[in-house]
Amino acid sequence: MSGEVATHSAEDTQPQRTAPIGLLITAITSLRQGVIPIAIGAYTFRDNLVGMGGVIALLLVVFGVSVGIAYLSWLRRTYTTGTEDIRVESGIISRAARSVPYERIQDVSLEQKLLPRLFGLVEVKFETGAGGADDLKLAYLTEDQGEALRRLIRARREEEAASAAQVAGEAAVPEVEDEEADTIFAMDTQRLTTFGLFEFSLAVFAVLGGLMQYADTFIGIELWDVDLWQGWIESQSGLLSSFGFVAQIAGVVAGVVALIMIGSVTGLVRTFLRDWGFVLEKTARGFRRRRGLFTKTDVVMPTHRVQALVLGTGWLRYRFGWHGLKFVSLAQDAGSSSHVVAPFAQLEEIEPIIRAAKFEPPSDDLDWRHASRKYRFDSTAIEGGIFAFVAVVLATLIGTGIIGEGFAYAAFLPLIPLSLSIFFTGANLYAWQFHRHALSGSQIFGRKGLISPATRVASRVKLHSVEIVQGPIAQRRGYATLHLGLAGGAFSIPGLPIKRARELKSAILHSIASRDFSQLS
Amino acid sequence: MDENTDAAPPVVAPAPEQTPVVEGLGDDQALTELHPNYKSALRLQAILTSIPFIVGAFVLEGQAILPTASIMIPVVLIALAFIIRLPSRRFHARGYAMSTDRLRVARGILFRHDTVVPFGRVQHIDVNQGPIDRFFGIATLTLHTAGSHNASVHLPGLGEPLARDMREEIRSHIKREAL
């Protein structure tokens, strides 16, 4: 069509409406929704002509109104392709105007469902970094209009790409040369075995439990019937007691050993299935990870898409120096797969991976800061206080004899929440010194966790927004939570002294503002 | 009707108010107040929200289960607080500061939120008007970012021409940065 030739002419900067045939589709769709009520109505009033007429009239009115609304909203929906952005304005009573700059459009997709296809219509979707539900959609355009729009946007994108390439010309060349892939992390069978043992899991019992419940209904034996088991145990207990005390102890030990065995085997099997032949390579395009025994996966993660790193561990493996490294990638990729790049490695193995992703590993030389001491006091008081309160209430109730009559150990019941209260108070006070954060020239670090610390590392320029949030207590006590807008993940630092929060905010904002989103990738 | 004028693109509207661009980093400078009509819009919203409760209270009162006015008085008092006191407090808690390269939005009485979005991270921009907003001539400006937290930052209660101006300003900045 001549449509694409005219794309740069003035007429396109005028607001345009979507294709009028689209109305027909809306009408048909609403008719389709009406089929079931019609059928029900027709059935109910099959002997009653007046009722039948009423149903039909009602349906006609509903249909008429929905078509009318569709017409009005069609009339009020316009799109404009300007020199810098595309805008869509819509709404009959409420008005919504969306502007999407060409620079931010990652891709234009044309989608045809069956019905629009019959009429030669397409739904045009403009994908931006914001991703998902917030994207701009235009339904429906004719195929030519859609194609012309796509071409127009591609052309605008290319103009920019050309000018951007001139700037980045020198930088682009060496990247192309470096084509071979270097393996930067791999796990052999021995490593997998160690990993599997740390992945100890009793999940198999949950699965077995589920299966047994399922089997219940088929076998007809009430597996959960206490009487059945009690009867069985009683019938066997004579035999059991005849073995004597030592044998009983041996039985318990054997049971525990069996439990450990089953848990370890479960962990091993799961680990082998998932991480068999784990290889992480660094290629020109980015990171490439392959793993899996039966289901092999091959994931490529471009380096520039790595937004942040999460360095995690487990409470036991941490004592042996084992850690895991995960990438936080752009929002669009988040759903597809987890971006574990080193599930089980020593820190000195992880460090090169971090550097390959153009990040700096966290070190002790950084200026690590703690959360506010007031925050420590408040959060400890709240957590410990809740349980202490429960203990007091329970003690009062039992003391006055309202509950717990006839229960021999009632007097000891309040001790449970009381000990929990003491535990949480202690844990909070102690854990405080392990919660810390640091700011370096290009990155921000946040560390959490007492027995299994996790460190997050985000690149300052790759953040999207900064927010300081203060609850009612925090406002009076002068601390705040800092939330960083990270694509594909969350990053927040709680309990910062307000002054420090403002410092971090202005430092990070300075980094963000120094580079535009389009220069990040 | 004004249907056509509304659907037309906002051609560089002769803005009655200028976009208050403040030089500097915009982290600590004073916040700009929202459009005074926003307070009225909040109040109208509060009135509409409280109507069902007041009607409900009337109905309960009619049943005469509890002593006279024991439901009506608290409900009306709470509704009055929501209609008279809260909108103006909310209005004063809100504000924004637009500087050369970022927009700061502050809101909240109990929970203070202070958000800054650099223009270089804006993906697309919305200007929305509900029926109440249209009546009062105000609009909500929404900036969408690629971050998971704060994926969209809303700034309600701007004069409608101002909201459009701010959109142009932010959009032109995206263009400038990219080139």
XYZ file of C-alpha atoms in Angstrom:
700
model
C 0.000 0.000 0.000
C 0.969 3.582 -0.366
C 0.375 3.966 3.345
C 3.988 3.435 4.345
C 5.250 5.986 1.852
C 3.055 8.588 3.424
C 4.106 7.784 6.957
C 6.352 10.791 7.253
C 3.864 13.182 5.740
C 1.920 15.636 7.796
C -1.313 13.704 7.764
C 0.035 11.112 10.134
C 0.614 13.624 12.828
C -3.127 14.172 12.864
C -5.064 12.082 15.350
C -6.404 8.969 13.696
C -9.119 6.588 14.711
C -8.777 2.848 14.736
C -10.422 0.842 11.967
C -14.213 1.186 12.030
C -14.695 -2.495 11.170
C -13.316 -3.144 14.630
C -16.759 -2.118 15.873
C -18.216 -5.129 14.132
C -15.906 -7.383 16.118
C -16.946 -5.757 19.362
C -20.574 -6.264 18.353
C -20.023 -9.924 17.498
C -18.118 -10.485 20.720
C -20.921 -9.012 22.795
C -23.412 -11.099 20.810
C -21.388 -14.190 21.621
C -21.547 -13.335 25.300
C -25.301 -13.034 24.905
C -25.766 -16.548 23.546
C -25.961 -18.254 26.926
C -28.495 -15.808 28.440
C -30.573 -16.180 25.266
C -30.480 -19.943 25.560
C -31.368 -19.849 29.261
C -34.130 -17.310 28.652
C -35.525 -19.260 25.733
C -35.566 -22.423 27.808
C -37.183 -20.829 30.848
C -39.917 -19.140 28.839
C -40.365 -21.848 26.226
C -44.119 -21.961 26.897
C -44.558 -18.271 27.611
C -44.595 -16.010 24.586
C -44.783 -12.747 26.555
C -41.829 -13.754 28.715
C -39.910 -14.799 25.632
C -40.605 -11.426 24.031
C -39.416 -9.683 27.191
C -36.170 -11.623 27.215
C -35.531 -10.833 23.585
C -36.336 -7.150 24.067
C -34.028 -6.972 27.064
C -31.257 -8.637 25.103
C -31.747 -6.214 22.244
C -31.500 -3.284 24.633
C -28.336 -4.679 26.241
C -26.865 -5.353 22.832
C -27.819 -1.889 21.594
C -26.309 -0.212 24.625
C -23.061 -2.156 24.393
C -22.747 -1.378 20.709
C -23.497 2.250 21.478
C -20.796 2.338 24.116
C -18.394 0.597 21.772
C -19.195 3.203 19.128
C -18.674 6.103 21.512
C -15.410 4.725 22.780
C -14.289 4.132 19.215
C -15.176 7.732 18.424
C -13.174 8.941 21.403
C -10.134 6.735 20.879
C -7.501 8.327 18.699
C -3.840 7.750 18.131
C -1.275 10.217 16.931
C 2.155 9.417 15.582
C 4.149 12.521 16.362
C 7.763 13.274 15.643
C 8.967 11.984 18.978
C 6.267 9.804 20.388
C 3.103 7.898 19.713
C 0.070 8.831 21.756
C -3.263 7.249 22.340
C -6.169 9.134 23.842
C -9.278 7.287 24.934
C -12.253 7.243 27.267
C -15.854 8.405 27.105
C -16.276 9.884 30.565
C -12.818 9.371 31.996
C -10.020 10.485 29.721
C -6.718 8.688 29.437
C -3.840 9.907 27.320
C -0.734 7.796 27.004
C 2.466 8.953 25.398
C 5.193 6.485 24.475
C 8.434 7.971 23.159
C 9.876 6.065 20.177
C 13.156 5.666 22.077
C 11.434 3.492 24.610
C 9.640 1.138 22.224
C 11.499 -2.168 22.285
C 9.289 -3.960 19.831
C 6.028 -3.678 17.961
C 4.016 -6.858 17.766
C 0.991 -7.489 15.598
C -1.490 -9.965 16.976
C -4.405 -11.533 15.123
C -7.028 -13.609 16.814
C -9.404 -15.662 14.701
C -12.245 -13.167 14.457
C -10.173 -10.055 13.676
C -8.259 -12.147 11.178
C -11.391 -12.821 9.178
C -11.824 -9.083 8.784
C -8.159 -8.383 8.118
C -7.642 -6.580 11.400
C -4.714 -6.636 13.800
C -4.059 -5.651 17.369
C -0.855 -3.650 17.629
C 1.166 -3.863 20.824
C 4.039 -1.579 21.666
C 6.418 -3.163 24.115
C 8.455 -0.938 26.369
C 10.789 -1.618 29.241
C 7.891 -1.239 31.649
C 6.673 -4.563 30.362
C 3.459 -6.504 30.716
C 0.081 -5.012 31.452
C 1.155 -1.405 31.203
C 2.070 -1.601 27.553
C 0.312 0.400 24.905
C -2.220 -1.480 22.787
C -4.240 -0.463 19.765
C -7.197 -2.611 18.787
C -8.099 -2.885 15.983
C -6.233 -1.522 12.998
C -6.333 -2.809 9.456
C -3.382 -4.998 8.526
C -1.961 -2.224 6.340
C -2.250 0.366 9.064
C -0.610 -1.988 11.534
C 2.221 -2.821 9.188
C 2.728 0.856 8.345
C 2.868 1.717 12.018
C 5.398 -1.013 12.651
C 7.544 0.191 9.781
C 7.318 3.766 10.926
C 8.489 2.857 14.407
C 11.260 0.609 13.110
C 12.413 3.442 10.862
C 12.441 5.899 13.731
C 14.330 3.385 15.841
C 16.903 2.851 13.118
C 17.543 6.557 12.740
C 18.485 6.624 16.384
C 20.405 3.389 16.222
C 22.449 4.844 13.374
C 23.298 7.953 15.325
C 23.992 5.891 18.421
C 26.247 3.517 16.483
C 28.430 6.411 15.410
C 29.039 7.264 19.016
C 29.575 3.697 20.152
C 31.472 2.702 16.985
C 34.835 2.008 18.557
C 33.381 0.148 21.477
C 31.365 -2.207 19.293
C 34.269 -3.588 17.277
C 36.305 -5.484 19.876
C 33.165 -7.148 21.172
C 32.486 -8.809 17.848
C 36.002 -10.249 17.588
C 35.777 -12.041 20.882
C 33.534 -14.903 19.727
C 34.825 -17.948 21.604
C 33.211 -19.014 24.842
C 35.187 -19.290 28.076
C 33.877 -21.617 30.714
C 33.868 -19.598 33.890
C 32.045 -21.991 36.148
C 31.224 -25.699 35.994
C 30.238 -28.334 38.498
C 31.651 -31.850 38.403
C 30.026 -34.922 39.937
C 31.904 -34.517 43.174
C 30.706 -30.941 43.580
C 27.179 -31.987 42.692
C 27.293 -34.695 45.351
C 28.384 -32.223 48.018
C 25.737 -29.781 46.815
C 23.098 -32.524 46.880
C 23.927 -33.408 50.486
C 23.441 -29.792 51.523
C 20.126 -29.749 49.669
C 18.863 -32.206 52.312
C 15.125 -32.240 52.034
C 12.272 -34.053 53.670
C 9.904 -32.885 50.967
C 9.545 -36.506 49.913
C 7.478 -37.147 53.030
C 5.060 -34.426 52.067
C 4.768 -35.995 48.630
C 4.304 -39.448 50.158
C 1.673 -38.066 52.500
C -0.174 -36.595 49.572
C 0.044 -39.857 47.672
C -1.203 -41.813 50.652
C -4.190 -39.564 51.021
C -4.820 -40.107 47.347
C -4.397 -43.855 47.801
C -6.856 -43.772 50.714
C -9.797 -43.294 48.468
C -8.786 -46.251 46.327
C -7.490 -48.820 48.781
C -10.297 -48.283 51.220
C -8.003 -48.467 54.268
C -8.263 -45.360 56.377
C -4.572 -44.533 56.527
C -5.261 -41.538 58.744
C -7.480 -43.516 61.055
C -5.789 -43.345 64.459
C -7.560 -46.434 65.751
C -6.159 -48.566 62.980
C -2.584 -47.646 63.793
C -3.105 -47.765 67.509
C -4.458 -51.258 67.173
C -1.503 -52.218 65.052
C 1.005 -50.753 67.472
C -0.651 -52.443 70.414
C -0.567 -55.756 68.683
C 3.105 -55.283 67.983
C 4.106 -53.644 71.246
C 4.280 -56.913 73.071
C 6.891 -57.979 70.584
C 8.657 -54.622 70.789
C 8.898 -54.497 74.558
C 10.245 -57.980 74.602
C 13.385 -56.697 72.870
C 14.263 -54.620 75.873
C 15.499 -51.085 76.358
C 18.681 -51.258 74.277
C 16.816 -52.547 71.297
C 14.298 -49.714 71.562
C 17.101 -47.144 71.564
C 18.652 -48.894 68.600
C 15.283 -48.676 66.869
C 15.071 -44.920 67.411
C 18.646 -44.429 66.151
C 17.890 -46.545 63.099
C 14.803 -44.427 62.451
C 16.783 -41.190 62.620
C 19.476 -42.613 60.355
C 16.819 -43.692 57.867
C 15.323 -40.215 57.948
C 18.712 -38.635 57.252
C 19.339 -41.122 54.465
C 16.008 -40.428 52.801
C 16.456 -36.688 53.133
C 19.950 -36.796 51.650
C 18.928 -39.066 48.797
C 16.027 -36.743 47.976
C 18.404 -33.787 47.943
C 20.917 -35.657 45.783
C 18.338 -36.802 43.259
C 16.805 -33.366 42.927
C 20.185 -31.712 42.566
C 21.397 -34.214 39.984
C 18.218 -33.841 37.958
C 18.411 -30.067 37.944
C 22.096 -29.260 37.847
C 23.687 -32.183 36.002
C 26.430 -30.943 33.701
C 26.182 -27.369 34.961
C 28.294 -25.132 32.730
C 28.408 -21.363 32.747
C 30.200 -19.758 29.830
C 31.077 -16.200 29.011
C 30.525 -15.457 25.341
C 30.492 -12.263 23.336
C 26.729 -12.075 23.743
C 26.776 -12.579 27.447
C 26.459 -15.490 29.813
C 25.316 -18.892 28.665
C 24.185 -21.460 31.174
C 23.485 -25.105 30.409
C 22.268 -27.642 32.929
C 19.857 -30.506 33.512
C 19.873 -34.295 33.302
C 16.620 -35.069 31.508
C 15.314 -31.572 30.839
C 18.283 -29.710 29.527
C 18.080 -25.961 29.611
C 20.225 -23.500 27.756
C 19.835 -19.911 28.859
C 21.637 -16.901 27.448
C 21.812 -13.821 29.629
C 23.242 -10.721 27.943
C 25.694 -8.982 30.259
C 24.062 -5.574 29.899
C 20.770 -7.019 31.099
C 22.179 -7.994 34.468
C 20.639 -5.464 36.827
C 21.820 -6.777 40.147
C 23.365 -9.776 41.881
C 22.132 -11.799 44.818
C 24.763 -13.674 46.770
C 22.995 -16.138 49.033
C 23.814 -19.149 51.165
C 22.266 -21.596 53.607
C 22.733 -21.756 57.370
C 24.833 -24.920 57.284
C 26.668 -24.559 53.972
C 27.697 -21.043 55.027
C 29.845 -22.609 57.784
C 31.729 -24.468 55.033
C 32.117 -21.405 52.842
C 29.599 -22.396 50.168
C 27.573 -19.690 48.463
C 25.207 -19.313 45.538
C 25.082 -16.508 42.988
C 21.987 -15.334 41.122
C 21.511 -12.591 38.554
C 18.574 -10.229 38.647
C 17.657 -9.588 35.050
C 15.243 -7.274 33.255
C 11.573 -7.564 34.085
C 10.609 -9.295 30.838
C 12.904 -12.228 31.577
C 11.891 -12.646 35.167
C 9.117 -15.128 34.554
C 10.907 -17.419 32.139
C 13.563 -18.943 34.345
C 15.617 -18.421 37.422
C 18.959 -16.879 36.716
C 21.160 -18.898 39.009
C 24.675 -18.678 37.623
C 26.565 -20.479 40.378
C 24.318 -22.496 42.659
C 27.073 -23.856 44.877
C 30.537 -22.383 44.884
C 33.282 -21.006 47.072
C 33.647 -17.239 47.175
C 36.879 -17.267 45.174
C 35.031 -19.053 42.343
C 32.177 -16.593 42.474
C 34.378 -13.536 42.320
C 35.427 -13.972 38.650
C 31.769 -14.416 37.662
C 30.868 -11.190 39.408
C 33.685 -9.395 37.619
C 32.667 -10.918 34.283
C 29.210 -9.406 34.793
C 30.982 -6.049 35.175
C 30.206 -5.853 38.860
C 32.515 -5.445 41.825
C 32.288 -8.124 44.504
C 31.464 -6.911 48.015
C 34.548 -6.529 50.151
C 35.343 -5.569 53.704
C 37.123 -2.416 52.572
C 33.797 -0.803 51.770
C 32.259 1.715 54.089
C 29.674 -0.622 55.625
C 26.988 1.090 57.670
C 24.372 -0.272 60.019
C 20.714 0.562 60.370
C 19.644 3.130 62.912
C 19.914 2.058 66.565
C 16.435 3.443 67.123
C 15.190 1.103 64.415
C 16.850 -1.784 66.223
C 15.133 -0.829 69.457
C 11.717 -0.344 67.840
C 11.678 -3.499 65.786
C 12.945 -5.544 68.719
C 10.331 -4.002 71.005
C 7.569 -4.721 68.495
C 8.539 -8.324 67.788
C 9.379 -9.223 71.371
C 6.472 -7.164 72.663
C 3.825 -9.052 70.699
C 4.824 -12.370 72.229
C 5.269 -10.835 75.670
C 1.756 -9.417 75.359
C 0.379 -12.833 74.396
C 2.179 -14.338 77.401
C 0.706 -11.759 79.770
C -2.813 -12.223 78.377
C -2.508 -15.999 78.616
C -1.170 -15.813 82.169
C -4.010 -13.531 83.235
C -6.631 -15.769 81.663
C -5.216 -18.910 83.257
C -4.595 -17.185 86.567
C -8.204 -16.063 86.812
C -9.332 -19.532 85.817
C -11.149 -18.501 82.636
C -9.333 -21.075 80.539
C -7.146 -24.053 81.249
C -9.386 -25.612 83.960
C -8.475 -29.207 84.452
C -5.338 -29.045 82.322
C -2.472 -30.102 84.548
C 0.273 -28.114 82.802
C -1.789 -24.944 82.294
C 0.567 -22.963 84.502
C 3.408 -23.582 82.064
C 1.529 -22.493 78.951
C 2.455 -18.769 79.128
C 6.085 -19.818 79.171
C 5.876 -20.696 75.473
C 5.142 -17.171 74.172
C 7.436 -15.768 76.870
C 10.388 -17.809 75.660
C 9.515 -16.893 72.068
C 9.531 -13.263 73.106
C 12.951 -13.613 74.696
C 14.216 -15.485 71.647
C 13.037 -12.853 69.160
C 14.320 -10.018 71.296
C 17.736 -11.627 71.505
C 17.818 -12.580 67.830
C 16.854 -9.069 66.753
C 19.436 -7.407 68.950
C 22.138 -9.774 67.794
C 21.203 -9.807 64.111
C 21.313 -6.026 63.871
C 25.065 -5.950 63.449
C 24.809 -8.297 60.457
C 22.332 -6.086 58.631
C 24.362 -3.518 56.844
C 24.733 -1.648 53.600
C 27.447 0.127 51.690
C 27.701 2.511 48.786
C 30.591 2.398 46.364
C 31.313 4.570 43.372
C 29.180 2.498 41.025
C 27.213 0.109 43.203
C 25.056 -0.267 46.243
C 25.301 -3.252 48.584
C 22.746 -4.525 51.057
C 23.317 -7.402 53.437
C 20.719 -9.206 55.519
C 20.505 -12.326 57.604
C 22.163 -13.659 60.704
C 22.618 -17.368 60.125
C 22.475 -17.375 56.340
C 23.476 -13.930 55.137
C 22.362 -12.776 51.697
C 24.027 -9.865 49.952
C 22.455 -7.867 47.152
C 24.566 -5.852 44.804
C 22.943 -3.390 42.414
C 24.520 -1.179 39.848
C 23.706 2.435 40.657
C 23.082 3.563 37.077
C 20.772 0.642 36.385
C 18.218 1.642 38.993
C 14.976 3.291 37.943
C 13.661 5.249 40.878
C 14.351 5.970 44.513
C 11.731 6.166 47.235
C 11.956 6.969 50.916
C 9.115 5.559 52.994
C 8.451 6.415 56.624
C 5.734 4.818 58.694
C 4.126 6.554 61.673
C 6.765 5.306 64.120
C 9.642 5.926 61.739
C 8.540 9.546 61.263
C 8.772 10.223 64.992
C 11.966 8.274 65.496
C 13.813 9.621 62.498
C 14.527 6.597 60.349
C 13.251 5.444 56.980
C 13.180 2.602 54.490
C 14.854 3.174 51.169
C 13.232 1.414 48.207
C 15.153 1.227 44.959
C 13.357 0.638 41.677
C 15.166 -2.379 40.277
C 14.023 -4.047 37.066
C 13.106 -7.657 37.728
C 13.642 -7.614 41.462
C 13.313 -5.778 44.729
C 15.937 -3.900 46.676
C 15.174 -2.110 49.884
C 17.166 -1.115 52.914
C 15.095 -0.746 56.091
C 15.783 1.350 59.152
C 18.219 3.870 57.733
C 18.748 7.034 59.718
C 16.838 9.634 57.717
C 19.962 11.654 57.049
C 21.769 8.646 55.621
C 18.681 7.721 53.560
C 18.704 11.197 51.979
C 22.431 10.943 51.322
C 22.022 7.596 49.581
C 19.033 8.887 47.651
C 20.797 11.911 46.238
C 23.965 9.945 45.451
C 22.051 7.226 43.630
C 19.836 9.699 41.804
C 22.902 11.493 40.629
C 24.194 8.256 39.101
C 20.838 7.386 37.533
C 20.323 10.796 35.981
C 23.798 10.755 34.480
C 22.770 8.149 31.924
C 19.579 7.654 29.924
C 17.755 4.340 29.854
C 18.476 3.892 26.145
C 22.219 4.002 26.843
C 22.012 1.198 29.355
C 21.513 -1.570 26.852
C -20.139 19.275 22.073
C -16.522 19.516 23.002
C -15.965 15.986 21.801
C -13.777 16.999 18.921
C -11.695 19.487 20.807
C -11.051 16.851 23.433
C -9.975 14.216 20.975
C -7.631 16.612 19.187
C -3.979 16.544 20.226
C -3.048 19.021 22.910
C -1.422 21.527 20.577
C 1.004 23.490 22.718
C -1.818 24.743 24.870
C -1.451 28.376 25.902
C -0.781 27.286 29.431
C -2.247 29.465 32.126
C 0.362 28.080 34.507
C 3.969 27.506 33.596
C 5.652 24.257 34.496
C 7.582 25.198 37.590
C 10.970 23.826 36.668
C 13.443 24.329 39.442
C 17.123 24.336 38.683
C 19.263 21.936 40.630
C 18.883 18.414 41.836
C 15.395 18.702 43.237
C 15.996 16.441 46.206
C 15.512 18.879 48.996
C 13.932 21.959 47.519
C 10.451 23.009 48.575
C 7.564 21.036 47.172
C 5.160 22.626 44.743
C 1.558 22.524 45.890
C -1.071 20.767 43.825
C -3.986 22.470 42.127
C -6.423 23.911 44.730
C -9.278 22.105 42.987
C -7.663 18.837 44.010
C -8.805 19.459 47.592
C -12.381 19.853 46.355
C -12.053 16.708 44.264
C -10.803 14.755 47.283
C -13.697 16.158 49.299
C -16.238 15.165 46.681
C -14.749 11.682 46.605
C -15.009 11.486 50.388
C -18.649 12.593 50.219
C -19.468 9.965 47.610
C -17.700 7.282 49.637
C -19.477 8.187 52.860
C -22.993 8.252 51.359
C -23.499 4.468 51.542
C -22.352 4.426 55.170
C -24.705 7.228 56.141
C -27.589 5.539 54.342
C -26.697 2.305 56.116
C -26.624 4.115 59.449
C -30.068 5.607 58.723
C -31.483 2.187 57.967
C -30.000 0.693 61.156
C -31.315 3.658 63.100
C -34.752 2.981 61.681
C -34.640 -0.554 63.106
C -34.308 0.961 66.603
C -32.079 -1.860 67.847
C -29.808 0.366 69.868
C -30.618 3.548 71.801
C -31.528 6.528 69.595
C -28.659 8.090 67.639
C -26.032 5.690 69.008
C -25.150 4.633 65.448
C -25.997 7.805 63.620
C -23.831 10.172 65.653
C -20.525 8.265 65.417
C -21.036 7.508 61.736
C -21.815 11.130 60.924
C -18.882 12.363 62.998
C -16.475 10.000 61.280
C -17.897 10.939 57.886
C -17.490 14.636 58.703
C -13.892 14.058 59.718
C -13.291 12.249 56.443
C -15.005 14.989 54.439
C -13.721 18.108 56.173
C -10.443 17.294 57.878
C -8.820 14.546 55.851
C -8.887 16.048 52.338
C -7.079 19.162 53.444
C -4.507 17.171 55.402
C -3.969 14.879 52.453
C -3.739 17.841 50.161
C -1.050 19.454 52.281
C 0.862 16.186 52.623
C 1.094 15.897 48.866
C 3.328 17.811 46.557
C 5.853 17.516 43.836
C 9.069 19.099 42.689
C 10.054 19.085 39.086
C 13.684 19.842 38.390
C 15.741 19.773 35.242
C 16.158 16.026 35.122
C 13.836 14.428 37.660
C 10.406 14.509 39.221
C 9.920 14.164 42.944
C 6.522 13.133 44.305
C 5.693 13.210 48.014
C 2.552 11.843 49.601
C 1.069 10.309 52.719
C 0.186 11.416 56.225
C 0.784 8.285 58.292
C 3.062 6.598 55.812
C 5.241 9.190 54.115
C 6.356 8.255 50.632
C 8.928 10.383 48.896
C 9.655 9.127 45.406
C 12.023 10.460 42.788
C 11.947 9.363 39.159
C 14.707 10.613 36.874
C 13.325 11.457 33.414
C 15.976 9.246 31.860
C 14.188 6.199 33.305
C 10.647 7.022 32.175
C 9.234 4.439 29.798
C 5.945 6.053 28.961
C 3.684 8.718 30.328
C -0.048 8.801 31.030
C -2.356 11.707 31.660
C -5.610 10.414 33.114
C -8.837 12.148 34.067
C -11.740 10.540 35.842
C -15.209 12.120 35.764
C -14.581 14.031 39.010
C -11.194 15.178 37.729
C -12.782 16.459 34.536
C -15.381 18.378 36.484
C -12.648 20.110 38.462
C -10.312 20.463 35.492
C -7.508 18.439 37.034
C -5.636 15.366 35.885
C -3.297 12.624 37.108
C 0.157 12.354 35.595
C 1.576 8.829 35.678
C 5.197 7.972 34.921
C 5.947 4.348 34.106
C 9.419 2.969 34.814
C 10.976 -0.422 34.171
C 11.642 -1.032 37.860
C 9.572 -3.651 39.670
C 9.137 -1.377 42.643
C 7.481 1.894 41.635
C 6.604 0.565 38.197
C 4.195 3.473 37.910
C 4.408 6.686 39.889
C 1.187 8.655 40.061
C 0.960 12.384 40.576
C -2.719 13.336 40.974
C -4.258 16.764 41.314
C -2.436 18.725 38.660
C -4.237 21.326 36.603
C -5.070 19.593 33.330
C -3.026 21.952 31.082
C -0.148 21.749 33.528
C -0.224 17.952 33.460
C 0.006 18.041 29.680
C 2.824 20.576 29.814
C 4.727 18.447 32.251
C 4.247 15.474 29.996
C 5.700 17.418 27.059
C 8.576 18.588 29.190
C 9.428 15.093 30.419
C 9.018 13.590 26.985
C 11.242 16.169 25.332
C 13.837 15.406 27.951
C 13.789 11.713 27.014
C 14.488 12.724 23.443
C 17.314 15.073 24.414
C 19.000 12.493 26.591
C 18.831 9.773 23.983
C 20.491 11.762 21.240
